Amino acid sequence: MPGKAKQYVDQCMSSVQSTVNTLQQALNSAEKPENKNKIQQAINSLNSVEQQLSGYQD
């Protein structure tokens, strides 16, 4: 059975994935290039977080 910390990390991963999906929708809806850039930067940051968390071992 995974430890409590691993459960929290898994919950966070799920939240990050959900947030990235929502930001992708926002990116598709954004019109101004500067807004698209900000949204893309946020997506990139979250993808980095996801990569870091994916290596978590309990």
PDB file of C-alpha atoms in Angstrom:
ATOM      1  CA  MET A   1       0.000   0.000   0.000  1.00  0.00           C
ATOM      2  CA  PRO A   2       1.474   3.347  -0.967  1.00  0.00           C
ATOM      3  CA  GLY A   3       2.292   5.854   1.749  1.00  0.00           C
ATOM      4  CA  LYS A   4       0.282   8.961   2.479  1.00  0.00           C
ATOM      5  CA  ALA A   5       2.784  11.224   0.731  1.00  0.00           C
ATOM      6  CA  LYS A   6       2.505   9.143  -2.460  1.00  0.00           C
ATOM      7  CA  GLN A   7      -1.282   9.501  -2.320  1.00  0.00           C
ATOM      8  CA  TYR A   8      -0.924  13.281  -2.107  1.00  0.00           C
ATOM      9  CA  VAL A   9       1.541  13.285  -5.000  1.00  0.00           C
ATOM     10  CA  ASP A  10      -0.877  11.220  -7.095  1.00  0.00           C
ATOM     11  CA  GLN A  11      -3.699  13.645  -6.286  1.00  0.00           C
ATOM     12  CA  CYS A  12      -1.472  16.532  -7.280  1.00  0.00           C
ATOM     13  CA  MET A  13      -0.571  14.835 -10.574  1.00  0.00           C
ATOM     14  CA  SER A  14      -4.259  14.445 -11.349  1.00  0.00           C
ATOM     15  CA  SER A  15      -4.897  18.101 -10.539  1.00  0.00           C
ATOM     16  CA  VAL A  16      -1.966  19.214 -12.682  1.00  0.00           C
ATOM     17  CA  GLN A  17      -3.228  17.170 -15.639  1.00  0.00           C
ATOM     18  CA  SER A  18      -6.702  18.626 -15.237  1.00  0.00           C
ATOM     19  CA  THR A  19      -5.291  22.156 -15.054  1.00  0.00           C
ATOM     20  CA  VAL A  20      -3.178  21.611 -18.172  1.00  0.00           C
ATOM     21  CA  ASN A  21      -6.280  20.408 -20.034  1.00  0.00           C
ATOM     22  CA  THR A  22      -8.205  23.506 -18.957  1.00  0.00           C
ATOM     23  CA  LEU A  23      -5.316  25.778 -19.944  1.00  0.00           C
ATOM     24  CA  GLN A  24      -5.196  24.095 -23.366  1.00  0.00           C
ATOM     25  CA  GLN A  25      -8.832  25.109 -23.834  1.00  0.00           C
ATOM     26  CA  ALA A  26      -7.984  28.648 -22.757  1.00  0.00           C
ATOM     27  CA  LEU A  27      -5.060  28.675 -25.191  1.00  0.00           C
ATOM     28  CA  ASN A  28      -7.377  27.686 -28.032  1.00  0.00           C
ATOM     29  CA  SER A  29      -9.780  30.480 -27.072  1.00  0.00           C
ATOM     30  CA  ALA A  30      -7.216  33.240 -26.512  1.00  0.00           C
ATOM     31  CA  GLU A  31      -6.915  35.831 -29.239  1.00  0.00           C
ATOM     32  CA  LYS A  32      -4.068  38.129 -28.196  1.00  0.00           C
ATOM     33  CA  PRO A  33      -0.568  36.741 -28.817  1.00  0.00           C
ATOM     34  CA  GLU A  34       0.643  37.962 -25.415  1.00  0.00           C
ATOM     35  CA  ASN A  35      -2.165  36.056 -23.712  1.00  0.00           C
ATOM     36  CA  LYS A  36      -1.393  32.943 -25.734  1.00  0.00           C
ATOM     37  CA  ASN A  37       2.249  33.239 -24.653  1.00  0.00           C
ATOM     38  CA  LYS A  38       1.344  33.565 -20.970  1.00  0.00           C
ATOM     39  CA  ILE A  39      -0.954  30.561 -21.134  1.00  0.00           C
ATOM     40  CA  GLN A  40       1.673  28.524 -22.981  1.00  0.00           C
ATOM     41  CA  GLN A  41       4.274  29.433 -20.358  1.00  0.00           C
ATOM     42  CA  ALA A  42       1.928  28.223 -17.626  1.00  0.00           C
ATOM     43  CA  ILE A  43       1.348  24.966 -19.511  1.00  0.00           C
ATOM     44  CA  ASN A  44       5.098  24.487 -19.909  1.00  0.00           C
ATOM     45  CA  SER A  45       5.645  25.098 -16.196  1.00  0.00           C
ATOM     46  CA  LEU A  46       2.973  22.608 -15.230  1.00  0.00           C
ATOM     47  CA  ASN A  47       4.381  20.024 -17.617  1.00  0.00           C
ATOM     48  CA  SER A  48       7.730  20.480 -15.869  1.00  0.00           C
ATOM     49  CA  VAL A  49       6.062  19.978 -12.483  1.00  0.00           C
ATOM     50  CA  GLU A  50       4.404  16.844 -13.798  1.00  0.00           C
ATOM     51  CA  GLN A  51       7.742  15.464 -15.000  1.00  0.00           C
ATOM     52  CA  GLN A  52       9.354  16.131 -11.628  1.00  0.00           C
ATOM     53  CA  LEU A  53       6.521  14.514  -9.703  1.00  0.00           C
ATOM     54  CA  SER A  54       6.360  11.493 -11.997  1.00  0.00           C
ATOM     55  CA  GLY A  55       9.712  10.363 -10.596  1.00  0.00           C
ATOM     56  CA  TYR A  56       8.448  10.374  -6.996  1.00  0.00           C
ATOM     57  CA  GLN A  57       9.111   7.154  -5.124  1.00  0.00           C
ATOM     58  CA  ASP A  58       7.656   6.444  -1.697  1.00  0.00           C
TER      59      ASP A  58
END
